[in-house]
Each structure stands twice: as C-alpha cells, then as structure tokens.
PDB file of C-alpha atoms and ligand atoms in Angstrom:
ATOM      1  CA  MET R 296       0.000   0.000   0.000  1.00  0.00           C
ATOM      2  CA  SER R 297       1.329   3.449  -0.830  1.00  0.00           C
ATOM      3  CA  LYS R 298       2.110   5.881   1.935  1.00  0.00           C
ATOM      4  CA  ARG R 299      -0.685   8.091   3.233  1.00  0.00           C
ATOM      5  CA  ILE R 300      -0.054  11.817   2.933  1.00  0.00           C
ATOM      6  CA  ALA R 301      -2.261  14.500   4.512  1.00  0.00           C
ATOM      7  CA  LEU R 302      -3.483  16.919   1.845  1.00  0.00           C
ATOM      8  CA  THR R 303      -4.289  20.178   3.626  1.00  0.00           C
ATOM      9  CA  VAL R 304      -5.874  23.248   2.072  1.00  0.00           C
ATOM     10  CA  ASP R 305      -6.249  26.643   3.729  1.00  0.00           C
ATOM     11  CA  LEU R 306      -9.485  28.345   2.709  1.00  0.00           C
ATOM     12  CA  GLU R 307      -9.323  31.978   3.705  1.00  0.00           C
ATOM     13  CA  PRO R 308      -9.973  35.453   2.262  1.00  0.00           C
ATOM     14  CA  ASP R 309      -8.070  35.922  -1.035  1.00  0.00           C
ATOM     15  CA  TRP R 310      -4.315  36.024  -0.382  1.00  0.00           C
ATOM     16  CA  GLY R 311      -5.175  35.876   3.320  1.00  0.00           C
ATOM     17  CA  VAL R 312      -6.370  39.489   3.232  1.00  0.00           C
ATOM     18  CA  ARG R 313      -9.862  40.074   1.782  1.00  0.00           C
ATOM     19  CA  GLY R 314     -12.190  38.964  -0.993  1.00  0.00           C
ATOM     20  CA  THR R 315     -13.932  35.629  -1.616  1.00  0.00           C
ATOM     21  CA  ARG R 316     -13.100  34.969  -5.266  1.00  0.00           C
ATOM     22  CA  ALA R 317     -11.103  31.827  -4.484  1.00  0.00           C
ATOM     23  CA  LEU R 318     -13.938  30.383  -2.451  1.00  0.00           C
ATOM     24  CA  ARG R 319     -16.543  31.070  -5.135  1.00  0.00           C
ATOM     25  CA  GLU R 320     -14.563  30.441  -8.327  1.00  0.00           C
ATOM     26  CA  ILE R 321     -11.850  27.928  -7.388  1.00  0.00           C
ATOM     27  CA  THR R 322     -13.604  25.584  -4.938  1.00  0.00           C
ATOM     28  CA  PRO R 323     -15.867  23.818  -7.516  1.00  0.00           C
ATOM     29  CA  ARG R 324     -12.947  23.096  -9.886  1.00  0.00           C
ATOM     30  CA  PHE R 325     -10.715  22.030  -6.990  1.00  0.00           C
ATOM     31  CA  LEU R 326     -13.361  19.569  -5.772  1.00  0.00           C
ATOM     32  CA  ARG R 327     -13.551  18.075  -9.298  1.00  0.00           C
ATOM     33  CA  PHE R 328      -9.717  17.914  -9.395  1.00  0.00           C
ATOM     34  CA  LEU R 329      -9.719  15.879  -6.150  1.00  0.00           C
ATOM     35  CA  GLU R 330     -12.593  13.651  -7.230  1.00  0.00           C
ATOM     36  CA  GLU R 331     -10.935  12.752 -10.562  1.00  0.00           C
ATOM     37  CA  ARG R 332      -7.842  11.627  -8.632  1.00  0.00           C
ATOM     38  CA  ARG R 333      -9.803   9.947  -5.820  1.00  0.00           C
ATOM     39  CA  MET R 334      -8.137  12.178  -3.245  1.00  0.00           C
ATOM     40  CA  ARG R 335      -9.562  13.555  -0.030  1.00  0.00           C
ATOM     41  CA  ALA R 336      -8.367  16.700   1.723  1.00  0.00           C
ATOM     42  CA  THR R 337      -8.683  18.561   4.991  1.00  0.00           C
ATOM     43  CA  PHE R 338      -9.854  22.122   4.424  1.00  0.00           C
ATOM     44  CA  PHE R 339      -8.803  24.552   7.153  1.00  0.00           C
ATOM     45  CA  VAL R 340     -11.551  27.124   6.740  1.00  0.00           C
ATOM     46  CA  VAL R 341     -11.861  30.693   8.059  1.00  0.00           C
ATOM     47  CA  SER R 342     -15.337  30.454   9.519  1.00  0.00           C
ATOM     48  CA  ASP R 343     -16.412  34.008   8.595  1.00  0.00           C
ATOM     49  CA  LEU R 344     -16.559  32.718   5.009  1.00  0.00           C
ATOM     50  CA  MET R 345     -19.629  30.715   6.023  1.00  0.00           C
ATOM     51  CA  ASP R 346     -21.659  33.948   6.070  1.00  0.00           C
ATOM     52  CA  SER R 347     -21.619  34.290   2.291  1.00  0.00           C
ATOM     53  CA  SER R 348     -20.971  30.737   1.141  1.00  0.00           C
ATOM     54  CA  GLY R 349     -22.726  28.216   3.337  1.00  0.00           C
ATOM     55  CA  GLU R 350     -23.777  26.030   0.391  1.00  0.00           C
ATOM     56  CA  VAL R 351     -20.244  25.855  -1.112  1.00  0.00           C
ATOM     57  CA  MET R 352     -19.024  24.726   2.304  1.00  0.00           C
ATOM     58  CA  ALA R 353     -21.745  22.086   2.580  1.00  0.00           C
ATOM     59  CA  ALA R 354     -20.682  20.647  -0.828  1.00  0.00           C
ATOM     60  CA  LEU R 355     -17.103  20.544   0.374  1.00  0.00           C
ATOM     61  CA  ALA R 356     -18.051  18.776   3.599  1.00  0.00           C
ATOM     62  CA  GLU R 357     -19.717  15.918   1.692  1.00  0.00           C
ATOM     63  CA  ARG R 358     -16.453  14.150   0.783  1.00  0.00           C
ATOM     64  CA  HIS R 359     -13.759  16.078   2.630  1.00  0.00           C
ATOM     65  CA  GLU R 360     -12.863  17.160   6.141  1.00  0.00           C
ATOM     66  CA  ILE R 361     -13.653  20.633   7.425  1.00  0.00           C
ATOM     67  CA  ALA R 362     -11.297  21.971  10.096  1.00  0.00           C
ATOM     68  CA  SER R 363     -10.816  25.464  11.474  1.00  0.00           C
ATOM     69  CA  HIS R 364      -8.417  28.191  10.341  1.00  0.00           C
ATOM     70  CA  GLY R 365      -9.870  30.649  12.887  1.00  0.00           C
ATOM     71  CA  ARG R 366     -12.823  32.954  12.683  1.00  0.00           C
ATOM     72  CA  SER R 367     -11.268  35.877  10.853  1.00  0.00           C
ATOM     73  CA  HIS R 368      -7.691  34.905   9.862  1.00  0.00           C
ATOM     74  CA  ARG R 369      -6.182  37.098  12.582  1.00  0.00           C
ATOM     75  CA  ALA R 370      -2.779  36.041  13.941  1.00  0.00           C
ATOM     76  CA  LEU R 371      -3.366  34.527  17.405  1.00  0.00           C
ATOM     77  CA  ASP R 372      -0.142  35.888  18.878  1.00  0.00           C
ATOM     78  CA  GLY R 373      -1.489  39.425  18.459  1.00  0.00           C
ATOM     79  CA  LEU R 374      -4.610  38.736  20.550  1.00  0.00           C
ATOM     80  CA  ASP R 375      -5.243  38.539  24.282  1.00  0.00           C
ATOM     81  CA  ARG R 376      -6.212  35.170  25.752  1.00  0.00           C
ATOM     82  CA  ALA R 377      -9.971  35.746  25.642  1.00  0.00           C
ATOM     83  CA  ASP R 378      -9.925  36.847  21.992  1.00  0.00           C
ATOM     84  CA  ALA R 379      -7.661  33.959  20.978  1.00  0.00           C
ATOM     85  CA  LEU R 380      -9.982  31.477  22.696  1.00  0.00           C
ATOM     86  CA  ARG R 381     -12.943  33.064  20.945  1.00  0.00           C
ATOM     87  CA  GLU R 382     -11.229  32.542  17.558  1.00  0.00           C
ATOM     88  CA  LEU R 383     -10.912  28.837  18.382  1.00  0.00           C
ATOM     89  CA  THR R 384     -14.335  28.205  19.943  1.00  0.00           C
ATOM     90  CA  GLU R 385     -16.473  30.428  17.721  1.00  0.00           C
ATOM     91  CA  SER R 386     -14.941  29.168  14.477  1.00  0.00           C
ATOM     92  CA  ARG R 387     -15.469  25.559  15.566  1.00  0.00           C
ATOM     93  CA  ARG R 388     -19.086  26.204  16.524  1.00  0.00           C
ATOM     94  CA  ARG R 389     -19.799  27.961  13.208  1.00  0.00           C
ATOM     95  CA  LEU R 390     -18.114  25.318  11.033  1.00  0.00           C
ATOM     96  CA  ARG R 391     -20.008  22.498  12.750  1.00  0.00           C
ATOM     97  CA  GLN R 392     -23.101  23.938  11.098  1.00  0.00           C
ATOM     98  CA  CYS R 393     -21.873  22.123   7.961  1.00  0.00           C
ATOM     99  CA  GLY R 394     -23.155  19.028   9.741  1.00  0.00           C
ATOM    100  CA  LYS R 395     -19.808  17.368  10.520  1.00  0.00           C
ATOM    101  CA  GLU R 396     -17.589  17.249  13.591  1.00  0.00           C
ATOM    102  CA  VAL R 397     -14.705  19.773  13.500  1.00  0.00           C
ATOM    103  CA  GLU R 398     -11.615  18.173  15.014  1.00  0.00           C
ATOM    104  CA  GLY R 399      -8.627  20.096  13.683  1.00  0.00           C
ATOM    105  CA  PHE R 400      -7.214  23.609  13.853  1.00  0.00           C
ATOM    106  CA  ARG R 401      -4.473  25.476  11.995  1.00  0.00           C
ATOM    107  CA  ALA R 402      -3.359  28.884  13.276  1.00  0.00           C
ATOM    108  CA  PRO R 403      -3.315  31.632  10.618  1.00  0.00           C
ATOM    109  CA  PHE R 404       0.288  32.228   9.402  1.00  0.00           C
ATOM    110  CA  PHE R 405       1.329  29.277  11.684  1.00  0.00           C
ATOM    111  CA  ARG R 406       1.493  31.874  14.490  1.00  0.00           C
ATOM    112  CA  ARG R 407       0.523  30.277  17.811  1.00  0.00           C
ATOM    113  CA  CYS R 408      -0.082  32.267  20.983  1.00  0.00           C
ATOM    114  CA  ALA R 409       1.113  31.693  24.564  1.00  0.00           C
ATOM    115  CA  GLY R 410      -0.721  28.764  26.183  1.00  0.00           C
ATOM    116  CA  PHE R 411      -1.902  27.611  22.752  1.00  0.00           C
ATOM    117  CA  SER R 412      -2.142  23.877  23.598  1.00  0.00           C
ATOM    118  CA  ARG R 413      -4.395  24.618  26.570  1.00  0.00           C
ATOM    119  CA  LEU R 414      -6.689  26.819  24.461  1.00  0.00           C
ATOM    120  CA  LEU R 415      -6.869  24.087  21.858  1.00  0.00           C
ATOM    121  CA  ARG R 416      -8.090  21.559  24.419  1.00  0.00           C
ATOM    122  CA  GLU R 417     -10.460  24.067  26.031  1.00  0.00           C
ATOM    123  CA  ALA R 418     -12.061  24.702  22.638  1.00  0.00           C
ATOM    124  CA  GLY R 419     -12.544  20.948  22.106  1.00  0.00           C
ATOM    125  CA  TYR R 420     -10.114  20.202  19.284  1.00  0.00           C
ATOM    126  CA  ARG R 421      -8.574  16.792  18.765  1.00  0.00           C
ATOM    127  CA  TYR R 422      -5.574  17.882  16.705  1.00  0.00           C
ATOM    128  CA  ASP R 423      -3.527  20.871  15.575  1.00  0.00           C
ATOM    129  CA  ALA R 424      -1.667  21.525  12.312  1.00  0.00           C
ATOM    130  CA  SER R 425       0.063  24.799  13.195  1.00  0.00           C
ATOM    131  CA  LEU R 426       3.647  23.590  13.590  1.00  0.00           C
ATOM    132  CA  GLY R 427       5.071  25.018  10.403  1.00  0.00           C
ATOM    133  CA  SER R 428       6.871  27.862   8.733  1.00  0.00           C
ATOM    134  CA  VAL R 429       6.254  29.791   5.528  1.00  0.00           C
ATOM    135  CA  VAL R 430       9.905  30.783   5.011  1.00  0.00           C
ATOM    136  CA  PRO R 431      13.110  28.784   4.300  1.00  0.00           C
ATOM    137  CA  GLY R 432      15.247  27.674   7.218  1.00  0.00           C
ATOM    138  CA  PRO R 433      16.482  24.669   9.201  1.00  0.00           C
ATOM    139  CA  VAL R 434      13.236  24.626  11.218  1.00  0.00           C
ATOM    140  CA  ASN R 435      11.557  22.984   8.206  1.00  0.00           C
ATOM    141  CA  GLY R 436      13.919  20.009   8.387  1.00  0.00           C
ATOM    142  CA  ARG R 437      13.398  19.692  12.140  1.00  0.00           C
ATOM    143  CA  LEU R 438       9.611  19.631  11.714  1.00  0.00           C
ATOM    144  CA  ASP R 439       9.968  17.121   8.877  1.00  0.00           C
ATOM    145  CA  SER R 440      11.892  14.746  11.156  1.00  0.00           C
ATOM    146  CA  LEU R 441       8.992  14.550  13.657  1.00  0.00           C
ATOM    147  CA  PRO R 442       6.370  11.800  13.330  1.00  0.00           C
ATOM    148  CA  CYS R 443       3.220  13.087  11.605  1.00  0.00           C
ATOM    149  CA  PRO R 444       1.031  12.933  13.600  1.00  0.00           C
ATOM    150  CA  PHE R 445       2.561  12.781  17.069  1.00  0.00           C
ATOM    151  CA  ARG R 446       0.790  12.926  20.396  1.00  0.00           C
ATOM    152  CA  LEU R 447       1.117  16.000  22.616  1.00  0.00           C
ATOM    153  CA  GLY R 448      -0.804  15.387  25.843  1.00  0.00           C
ATOM    154  CA  PRO R 449      -4.447  14.720  25.000  1.00  0.00           C
ATOM    155  CA  THR R 450      -4.198  16.239  21.490  1.00  0.00           C
ATOM    156  CA  TYR R 451      -2.169  15.489  18.351  1.00  0.00           C
ATOM    157  CA  GLU R 452       0.138  17.522  16.163  1.00  0.00           C
ATOM    158  CA  PHE R 453       0.492  17.353  12.366  1.00  0.00           C
ATOM    159  CA  PRO R 454       3.807  19.162  11.686  1.00  0.00           C
ATOM    160  CA  THR R 455       4.570  20.318   8.140  1.00  0.00           C
ATOM    161  CA  SER R 456       6.898  18.375   5.848  1.00  0.00           C
ATOM    162  CA  ALA R 457       9.931  19.773   4.059  1.00  0.00           C
ATOM    163  CA  MET R 458      11.591  19.738   0.647  1.00  0.00           C
ATOM    164  CA  GLY R 459      14.910  20.943  -0.732  1.00  0.00           C
ATOM    165  CA  GLY R 460      17.081  19.038   1.751  1.00  0.00           C
ATOM    166  CA  GLY R 461      14.951  20.143   4.702  1.00  0.00           C
ATOM    167  CA  LEU R 462      15.308  23.870   4.047  1.00  0.00           C
ATOM    168  CA  LEU R 463      11.901  24.636   2.531  1.00  0.00           C
ATOM    169  CA  PRO R 464       8.346  23.904   3.643  1.00  0.00           C
ATOM    170  CA  LEU R 465       6.487  21.462   1.381  1.00  0.00           C
ATOM    171  CA  SER R 466       3.831  23.846   0.104  1.00  0.00           C
ATOM    172  CA  LEU R 467       2.325  24.819  -3.235  1.00  0.00           C
ATOM    173  CA  THR R 468       3.788  28.293  -2.677  1.00  0.00           C
ATOM    174  CA  TRP R 469       7.357  26.965  -2.801  1.00  0.00           C
ATOM    175  CA  LEU R 470       6.535  24.494  -5.572  1.00  0.00           C
ATOM    176  CA  ARG R 471       5.266  27.449  -7.646  1.00  0.00           C
ATOM    177  CA  LEU R 472       8.171  29.710  -6.802  1.00  0.00           C
ATOM    178  CA  LEU R 473      10.755  27.077  -7.740  1.00  0.00           C
ATOM    179  CA  ALA R 474       9.023  25.537 -10.772  1.00  0.00           C
ATOM    180  CA  PRO R 475      10.237  23.911 -12.978  1.00  0.00           C
ATOM    181  CA  LEU R 476      12.942  22.728 -10.559  1.00  0.00           C
ATOM    182  CA  ALA R 477      10.554  21.939  -7.715  1.00  0.00           C
ATOM    183  CA  GLY R 478      10.035  18.296  -8.710  1.00  0.00           C
ATOM    184  CA  ARG R 479      13.694  17.553  -7.972  1.00  0.00           C
ATOM    185  CA  LEU R 480      13.423  19.080  -4.504  1.00  0.00           C
ATOM    186  CA  LEU R 481      10.672  16.769  -3.249  1.00  0.00           C
ATOM    187  CA  GLN R 482      11.576  14.369  -0.436  1.00  0.00           C
ATOM    188  CA  ARG R 483      10.437  10.795   0.162  1.00  0.00           C
ATOM    189  CA  SER R 484       9.719  11.649   3.815  1.00  0.00           C
ATOM    190  CA  ALA R 485       6.706  13.823   2.907  1.00  0.00           C
ATOM    191  CA  SER R 486       3.708  13.309   5.211  1.00  0.00           C
ATOM    192  CA  LEU R 487       1.808  16.555   4.688  1.00  0.00           C
ATOM    193  CA  LEU R 488       1.363  19.054   1.860  1.00  0.00           C
ATOM    194  CA  TYR R 489      -0.301  22.439   2.301  1.00  0.00           C
ATOM    195  CA  LEU R 490      -1.702  24.913  -0.183  1.00  0.00           C
ATOM    196  CA  HIS R 491      -4.177  27.774  -0.486  1.00  0.00           C
ATOM    197  CA  LEU R 492      -7.079  27.995  -2.923  1.00  0.00           C
ATOM    198  CA  HIS R 493      -6.234  31.632  -3.731  1.00  0.00           C
ATOM    199  CA  GLU R 494      -3.020  30.391  -5.377  1.00  0.00           C
ATOM    200  CA  PHE R 495      -5.181  29.332  -8.352  1.00  0.00           C
ATOM    201  CA  LEU R 496      -6.511  32.870  -8.863  1.00  0.00           C
ATOM    202  CA  PRO R 497      -5.062  35.107 -11.612  1.00  0.00           C
ATOM    203  CA  ALA R 498      -2.242  37.428 -10.506  1.00  0.00           C
ATOM    204  CA  GLU R 499      -4.383  40.592 -10.556  1.00  0.00           C
ATOM    205  CA  THR R 500      -6.359  39.391  -7.519  1.00  0.00           C
ATOM    206  CA  ALA R 501      -3.163  39.795  -5.485  1.00  0.00           C
ATOM    207  CA  SER R 502      -3.622  43.589  -5.632  1.00  0.00           C
ATOM    208  CA  VAL R 503      -4.865  43.239  -2.029  1.00  0.00           C
ATOM    209  CA  LEU R 504      -1.249  42.447  -1.045  1.00  0.00           C
ATOM    210  CA  PRO R 505       1.424  45.057  -0.328  1.00  0.00           C
ATOM    211  CA  ALA R 506       3.196  45.863  -3.646  1.00  0.00           C
ATOM    212  CA  PRO R 507       6.631  44.317  -2.779  1.00  0.00           C
ATOM    213  CA  LEU R 508       5.026  40.936  -2.002  1.00  0.00           C
ATOM    214  CA  ARG R 509       2.933  40.679  -5.168  1.00  0.00           C
ATOM    215  CA  PRO R 510       5.521  39.485  -7.728  1.00  0.00           C
ATOM    216  CA  VAL R 511       7.005  36.994  -5.248  1.00  0.00           C
ATOM    217  CA  LEU R 512       3.776  35.409  -4.093  1.00  0.00           C
ATOM    218  CA  THR R 513       2.081  35.348  -7.485  1.00  0.00           C
ATOM    219  CA  ARG R 514       4.821  33.626  -9.530  1.00  0.00           C
ATOM    220  CA  ASN R 515       3.157  30.719 -11.390  1.00  0.00           C
ATOM    221  CA  CYS R 516      -0.191  31.377  -9.707  1.00  0.00           C
ATOM    222  CA  GLY R 517      -3.486  30.982 -11.596  1.00  0.00           C
ATOM    223  CA  GLU R 518      -3.651  28.396 -14.388  1.00  0.00           C
ATOM    224  CA  ALA R 519       0.019  27.336 -14.037  1.00  0.00           C
ATOM    225  CA  ALA R 520      -0.565  26.312 -10.409  1.00  0.00           C
ATOM    226  CA  TRP R 521      -2.885  23.451 -11.419  1.00  0.00           C
ATOM    227  CA  GLY R 522      -0.187  21.729 -13.484  1.00  0.00           C
ATOM    228  CA  ILE R 523       2.482  22.269 -10.828  1.00  0.00           C
ATOM    229  CA  LEU R 524       0.262  20.775  -8.133  1.00  0.00           C
ATOM    230  CA  ASP R 525      -0.710  17.832 -10.331  1.00  0.00           C
ATOM    231  CA  GLU R 526       2.948  16.990 -11.071  1.00  0.00           C
ATOM    232  CA  ALA R 527       3.925  17.237  -7.402  1.00  0.00           C
ATOM    233  CA  LEU R 528       1.073  14.986  -6.268  1.00  0.00           C
ATOM    234  CA  GLU R 529       2.082  12.394  -8.827  1.00  0.00           C
ATOM    235  CA  ALA R 530       5.774  12.590  -7.882  1.00  0.00           C
ATOM    236  CA  LEU R 531       5.012  12.260  -4.163  1.00  0.00           C
ATOM    237  CA  ASP R 532       3.271   8.989  -5.058  1.00  0.00           C
ATOM    238  CA  GLY R 533       1.117   8.637  -1.970  1.00  0.00           C
ATOM    239  CA  GLU R 534      -2.505   8.143  -1.066  1.00  0.00           C
ATOM    240  CA  PHE R 535      -3.801  11.631  -0.333  1.00  0.00           C
ATOM    241  CA  VAL R 536      -6.280  11.662   2.530  1.00  0.00           C
ATOM    242  CA  THR R 537      -7.570  13.838   5.376  1.00  0.00           C
ATOM    243  CA  CYS R 538      -5.808  14.404   8.705  1.00  0.00           C
ATOM    244  CA  SER R 539      -8.689  12.716  10.555  1.00  0.00           C
ATOM    245  CA  GLU R 540      -8.380   9.554   8.465  1.00  0.00           C
ATOM    246  CA  ILE R 541      -4.671   9.314   9.285  1.00  0.00           C
ATOM    247  CA  LEU R 542      -5.378   9.997  12.954  1.00  0.00           C
ATOM    248  CA  ASN R 543      -8.097   7.354  13.169  1.00  0.00           C
ATOM    249  CA  ASP R 544      -5.783   4.727  11.690  1.00  0.00           C
ATOM    250  CA  SER R 545      -2.728   5.661  13.733  1.00  0.00           C
ATOM    251  CA  GLU R 546      -4.701   5.711  16.965  1.00  0.00           C
ATOM    252  CA  GLU R 547      -6.123   2.212  16.726  1.00  0.00           C
ATOM    253  CA  PRO R 548      -2.980   0.162  17.526  1.00  0.00           C
ATOM    254  CA  ALA R 549      -2.178   2.302  20.600  1.00  0.00           C
ATOM    255  CA  ARG R 550      -5.688   2.009  21.941  1.00  0.00           C
ATOM    256  CA  THR R 551      -5.771  -1.766  21.486  1.00  0.00           C
ATOM    257  CA  ALA R 552      -2.404  -2.212  23.179  1.00  0.00           C
ATOM    258  CA  THR R 553      -3.653  -0.309  26.233  1.00  0.00           C
ATOM    259  CA  GLU R 554      -6.821  -2.345  26.409  1.00  0.00           C
ATOM    260  CA  LEU R 555      -4.872  -5.609  26.285  1.00  0.00           C
ATOM    261  CA  ARG R 556      -2.632  -4.700  29.183  1.00  0.00           C
TER     262      ARG R 556
HETATM  263 ZN1  LIG N 135      -4.039  31.275   6.337  1.00  0.00          ZN
END
C-alpha cells in the first residue's frame, strides 16, 4: 500500500487578506480535481466565510474534512487570551453547522499564541496543524523529522513536511516559486502538503497584497498552479487523505495495546 499523505488546504480570504473569489470560483474546480484523482483533503476554513458561502461549504463537507483556520484569519499571537480562545471556539461552533464534527485547527500564518495547547483543548479540538513555517530555514527540516502525527498530551500535532534538503516547507507556494525545478526538490519523507485555494486565482487578484510581495507570491499562480500541483502529487506517489483519516488509523494500535494490558 502506498504511503498516506495528509493533503491540507487553507481556505481563507483571497491572499489571506480580503475577498472571496477563491472560495466562489476555485472551490468547484478544486473539488472536481480531487474527485478525478480519488483524493480527499482537509480544508482549514476561516469560519467568517460561512456567512456568504454556506452552500459551497456544505458541498465541500460531503467528501472532505472541514477543520478550522480561525474565525477571521487574525494572527493569534497578536490577541489577548480571551480573543484567541474566541477565535478557536467560535470558528469551531460555526463550522459544525456544515453538519460534521470539526476536530482540527491550523493557526493563521502558523502563528501560535502563549498557552496555545491549553486553548486548543479548552475549545474541544482533537488535533492541531500549526507547527510550520512559511519561510526557508532549518526549522523545516526539524519539523519534517517529527512523526506526523505525534501525540502531545491529549491532542495530536500534524507538523509540516519539508523539501529541498529540509530547508523549505512542502507547500504549493514553494513548488510554484521554484518551478520547474521543484520536482527535484521533493523528499520521500513527505507526510503533509499544504496549499491555499487563492493560489489558483489570476495574478491581478493579489492587488490586495502590499506591492513588494505581489511578484514573489504570485509567480506561477493561476492556471500554471494546477499543473504544478498535479505533477507534485504524482511525484510524491502517496494516497492523499484527510488528517482525521490518518489519525483514526494511527490511533487504533495504541488504543488496542492499552486495552490488552
Ligand atoms: Zn491562512
């Protein structure tokens, strides 16, 4: 059996700032893309998007996992404890209206706040996927060397994987930036891939970003991003599934062993 890899998608305002074009225009095609390849994904969704697009979210929840990416895509480390907890609890409550349990959380920008693990438990989450980085550095290799998932007290962590000898996060952003070389930078150790739906939007939608960031973040975005993602998924040669599916399978042996004792 091929290795299981968590396919994780952040669904947030366009380029993490504002606008819902990705949600409205990219989601249907992305769902077809996954269905054609028999893949399932975990969507980390900013729950405020439910206000305008409840039915898109319900379609997504039919085959895939919905997890939380906060209520408003605010960085948790800039909030006081009460506001950070509200981001976790309120987003979970809102996303459960899709009719499915919401078990996972990913902090916007991978920025966790003080006491984050406690807030996670208080808000009722089963796992977190916020151990990651968006920039190059040795931290990516260190995260890649951890088991995915691993247990941290009563909850679980899904750290990001790396590419490029452990220096880069395994994300569509870096695959796009380094295409056509990206294929050669993939690593066999990959357990998790992350991407954003706004990466499939045409470059002009990035006008919401500060000007110096636009050319960097939009390289090979739009139509080119589909081909780059497709090639990477094929090269990684795994079975792409949700975080919850991986967690359910990895938990079983431990639970049985305890019961037998
Ligand atoms: Zn985000």
